[in-house]
Short mmCIF file of C-alpha atoms in Angstrom, two decimals:
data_model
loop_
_atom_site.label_atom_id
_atom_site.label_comp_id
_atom_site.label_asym_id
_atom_site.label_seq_id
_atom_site.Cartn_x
_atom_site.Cartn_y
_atom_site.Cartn_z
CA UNK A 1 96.98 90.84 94.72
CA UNK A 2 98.59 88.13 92.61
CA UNK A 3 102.44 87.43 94.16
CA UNK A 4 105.62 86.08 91.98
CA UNK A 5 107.23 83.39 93.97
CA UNK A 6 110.18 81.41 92.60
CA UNK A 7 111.46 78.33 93.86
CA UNK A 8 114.35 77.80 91.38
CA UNK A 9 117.17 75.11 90.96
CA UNK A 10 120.61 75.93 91.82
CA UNK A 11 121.78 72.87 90.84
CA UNK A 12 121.12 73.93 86.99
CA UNK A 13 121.78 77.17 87.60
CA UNK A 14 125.12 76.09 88.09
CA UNK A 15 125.37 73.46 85.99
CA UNK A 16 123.03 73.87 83.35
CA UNK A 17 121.46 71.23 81.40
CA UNK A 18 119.32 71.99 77.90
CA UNK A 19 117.12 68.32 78.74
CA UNK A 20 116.03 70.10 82.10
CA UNK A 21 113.73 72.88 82.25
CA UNK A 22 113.48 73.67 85.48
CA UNK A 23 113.66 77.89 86.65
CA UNK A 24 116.77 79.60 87.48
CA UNK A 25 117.49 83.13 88.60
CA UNK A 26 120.84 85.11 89.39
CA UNK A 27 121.85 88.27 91.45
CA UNK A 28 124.05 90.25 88.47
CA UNK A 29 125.41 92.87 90.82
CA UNK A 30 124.50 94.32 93.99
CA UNK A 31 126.03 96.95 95.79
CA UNK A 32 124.61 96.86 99.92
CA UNK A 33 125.49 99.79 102.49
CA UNK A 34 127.82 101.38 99.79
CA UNK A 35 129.86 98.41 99.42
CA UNK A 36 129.71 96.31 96.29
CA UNK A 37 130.13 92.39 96.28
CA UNK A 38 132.01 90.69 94.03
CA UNK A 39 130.28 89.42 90.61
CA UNK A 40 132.39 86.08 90.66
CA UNK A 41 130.08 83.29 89.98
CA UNK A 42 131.89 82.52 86.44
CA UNK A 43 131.33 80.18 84.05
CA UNK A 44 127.30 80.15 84.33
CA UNK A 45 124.90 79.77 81.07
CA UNK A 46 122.97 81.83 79.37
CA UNK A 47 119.08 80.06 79.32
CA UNK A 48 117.93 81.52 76.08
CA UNK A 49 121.45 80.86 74.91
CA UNK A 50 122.35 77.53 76.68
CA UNK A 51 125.71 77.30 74.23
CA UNK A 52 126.74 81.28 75.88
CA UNK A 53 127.99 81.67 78.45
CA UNK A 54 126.01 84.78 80.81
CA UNK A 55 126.65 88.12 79.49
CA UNK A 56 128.14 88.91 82.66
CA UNK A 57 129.05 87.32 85.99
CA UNK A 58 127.17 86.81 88.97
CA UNK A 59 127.13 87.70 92.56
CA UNK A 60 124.74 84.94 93.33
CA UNK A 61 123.25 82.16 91.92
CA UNK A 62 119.33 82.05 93.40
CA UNK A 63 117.13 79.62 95.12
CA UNK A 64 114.00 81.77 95.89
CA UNK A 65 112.21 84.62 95.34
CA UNK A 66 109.91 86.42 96.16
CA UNK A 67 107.95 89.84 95.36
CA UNK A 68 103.95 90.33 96.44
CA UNK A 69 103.77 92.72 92.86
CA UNK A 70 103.06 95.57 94.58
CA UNK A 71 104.86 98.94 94.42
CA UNK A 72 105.65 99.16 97.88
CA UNK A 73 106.30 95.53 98.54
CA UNK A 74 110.03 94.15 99.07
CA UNK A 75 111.81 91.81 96.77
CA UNK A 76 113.32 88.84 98.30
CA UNK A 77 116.02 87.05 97.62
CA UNK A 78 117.75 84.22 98.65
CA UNK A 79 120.77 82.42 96.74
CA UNK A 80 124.43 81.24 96.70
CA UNK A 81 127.34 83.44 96.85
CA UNK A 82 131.16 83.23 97.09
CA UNK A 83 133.84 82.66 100.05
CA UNK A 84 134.73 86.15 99.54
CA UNK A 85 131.18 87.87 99.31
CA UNK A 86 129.76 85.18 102.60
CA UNK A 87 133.21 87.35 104.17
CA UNK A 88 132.50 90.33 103.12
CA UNK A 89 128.65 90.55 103.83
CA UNK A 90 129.92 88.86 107.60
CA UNK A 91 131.76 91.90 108.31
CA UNK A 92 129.13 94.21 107.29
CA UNK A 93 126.81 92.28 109.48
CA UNK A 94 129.94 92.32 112.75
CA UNK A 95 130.07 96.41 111.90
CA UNK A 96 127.52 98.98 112.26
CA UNK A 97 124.66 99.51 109.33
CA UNK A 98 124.95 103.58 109.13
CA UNK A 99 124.41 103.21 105.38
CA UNK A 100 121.50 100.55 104.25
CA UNK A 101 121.06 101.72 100.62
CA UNK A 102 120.51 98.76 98.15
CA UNK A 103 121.75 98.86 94.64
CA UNK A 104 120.63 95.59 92.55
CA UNK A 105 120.23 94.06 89.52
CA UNK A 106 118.64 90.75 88.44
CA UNK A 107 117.04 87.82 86.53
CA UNK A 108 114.91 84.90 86.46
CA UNK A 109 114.07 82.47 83.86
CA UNK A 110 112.02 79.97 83.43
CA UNK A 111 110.97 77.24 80.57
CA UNK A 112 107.94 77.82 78.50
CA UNK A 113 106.42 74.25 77.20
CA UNK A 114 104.49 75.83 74.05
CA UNK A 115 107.08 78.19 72.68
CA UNK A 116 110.07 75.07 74.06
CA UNK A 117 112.31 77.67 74.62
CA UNK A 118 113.38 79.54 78.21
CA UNK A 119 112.40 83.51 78.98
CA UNK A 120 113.25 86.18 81.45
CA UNK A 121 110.16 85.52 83.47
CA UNK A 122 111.38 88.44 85.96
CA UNK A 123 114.18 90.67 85.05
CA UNK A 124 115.12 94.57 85.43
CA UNK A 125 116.98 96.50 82.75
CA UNK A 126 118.42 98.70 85.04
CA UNK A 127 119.16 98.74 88.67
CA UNK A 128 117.04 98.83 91.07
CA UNK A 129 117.55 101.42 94.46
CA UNK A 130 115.94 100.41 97.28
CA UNK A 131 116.85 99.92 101.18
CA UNK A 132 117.52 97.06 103.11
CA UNK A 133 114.23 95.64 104.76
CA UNK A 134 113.90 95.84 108.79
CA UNK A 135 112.00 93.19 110.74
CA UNK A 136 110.81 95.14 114.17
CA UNK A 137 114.93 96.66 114.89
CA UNK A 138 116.95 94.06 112.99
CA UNK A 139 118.00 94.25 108.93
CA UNK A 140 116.61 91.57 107.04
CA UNK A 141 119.94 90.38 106.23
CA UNK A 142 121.84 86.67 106.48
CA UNK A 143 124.43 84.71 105.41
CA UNK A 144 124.90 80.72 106.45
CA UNK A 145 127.89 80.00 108.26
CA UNK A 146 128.53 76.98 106.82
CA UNK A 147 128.86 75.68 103.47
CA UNK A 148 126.14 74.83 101.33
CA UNK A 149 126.24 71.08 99.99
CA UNK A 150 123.60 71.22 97.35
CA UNK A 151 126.51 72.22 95.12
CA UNK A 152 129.68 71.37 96.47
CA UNK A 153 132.23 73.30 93.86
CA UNK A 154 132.88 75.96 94.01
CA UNK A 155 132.36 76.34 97.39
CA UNK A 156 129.14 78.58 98.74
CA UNK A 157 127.07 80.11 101.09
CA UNK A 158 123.48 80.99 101.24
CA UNK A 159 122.41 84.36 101.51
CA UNK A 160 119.20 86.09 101.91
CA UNK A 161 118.07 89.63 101.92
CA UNK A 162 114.87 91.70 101.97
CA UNK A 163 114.73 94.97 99.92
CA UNK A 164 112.62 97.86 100.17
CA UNK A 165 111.97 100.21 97.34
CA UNK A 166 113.21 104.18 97.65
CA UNK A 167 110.90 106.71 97.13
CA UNK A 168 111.70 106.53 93.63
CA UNK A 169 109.30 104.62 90.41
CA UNK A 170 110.86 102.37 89.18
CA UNK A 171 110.61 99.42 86.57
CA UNK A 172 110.55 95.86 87.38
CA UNK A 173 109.83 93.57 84.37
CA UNK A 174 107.14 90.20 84.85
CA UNK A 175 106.82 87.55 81.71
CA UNK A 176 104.09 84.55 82.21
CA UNK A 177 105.47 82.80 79.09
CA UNK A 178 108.25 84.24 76.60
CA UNK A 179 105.51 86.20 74.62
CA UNK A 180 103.94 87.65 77.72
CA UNK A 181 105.72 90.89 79.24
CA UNK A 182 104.30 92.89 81.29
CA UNK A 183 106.27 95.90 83.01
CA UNK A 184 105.19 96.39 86.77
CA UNK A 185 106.42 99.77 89.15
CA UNK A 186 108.31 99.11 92.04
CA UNK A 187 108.64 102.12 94.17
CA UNK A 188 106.68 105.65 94.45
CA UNK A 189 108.05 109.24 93.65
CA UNK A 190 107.45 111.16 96.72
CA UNK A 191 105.69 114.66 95.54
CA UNK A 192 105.84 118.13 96.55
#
């Protein structure tokens, strides 16, 4: 089965350039054990749009990801996030897990050399509810200690995290150029 793996530049996702064409991807929000993290990655660009700024903030600006495309398969993600949210997701990791419900929503884009414009290569239009991922007893769950110095301001950490789907369909939304969408399901409705 064909996989969708993303190594994509955080250096223009935070400083985006229209001359470079190179993928980028961002966490919009996510919401882990019940608690939300903070969407304050400001000031990012809009691909399609490089003269808008994002609709919205981010939680995270990405540097991989990965998904093997099949319904039951995690998504995984691994990116730059804030002082506060590298805090925050510490504490969660110091506490006890009782709760390890994912809430997330993303997007990926990447350049397409015959239409010469960017695309949401991988995207979902509405959240996505899933669990955190377990390898053998422990979450699949991180976040660096210290600072990352790919981009130095503002300051950030890197984060990862491995997400199982619920028992739940859901949508996830593939592109291989900006004309060629495909919807894929992520997750299966337990029945009766």
């Amino acid at each position: 089965m064909p996989q969708f793996a993303r190594d994509l530049d955080v250096y223009q996702g935070y400083n985006f350039k229209k001359d470079k064409q190179s993928p980028v991807g961002y966490i919009l929000s996510i919401t882990i054990g019940g608690e939300a993290l903070v969407a304050d990655q400001e000031t990012l660009k809009d691909p399609e749009q490089p003269d808008k700024a994002l609709a919205s903030k981010a939680v995270a600006v990405l540097n991989n990801y990965l998904w093997e495309t099949g319904v039951t398969d995690a998504l995984y993600f691994s990116g730059q996030i804030s002082t506060a949210n590298k805090q925050k997701i510490s504490e969660m990791l110091l506490g006890s897990f009782s709760n390890i419900e994912v809430v997330v929503k993303y997007v990926i884009y990447e350049y397409d050399p015959l239409a010469k414009k960017y695309f949401k290569s991988n995207f979902v239009d509405a959240d996505l509810n899933g669990l955190l991922e377990k390898n053998g007893d422990a979450l699949n769950i991180a976040v660096a200690e210290n600072e990352s110095r790919e981009v130095q301001s503002p300051k950030n950490f890197t984060f990862q995290i491995g997400v199982k789907p619920k028992t739940l369909e859901q949508s996830i939304n593939v592109a291989a150029a900006s004309s060629k969408n495909i919807v894929k399901k992520w997750g299966v409705t337990e029945t009766a």
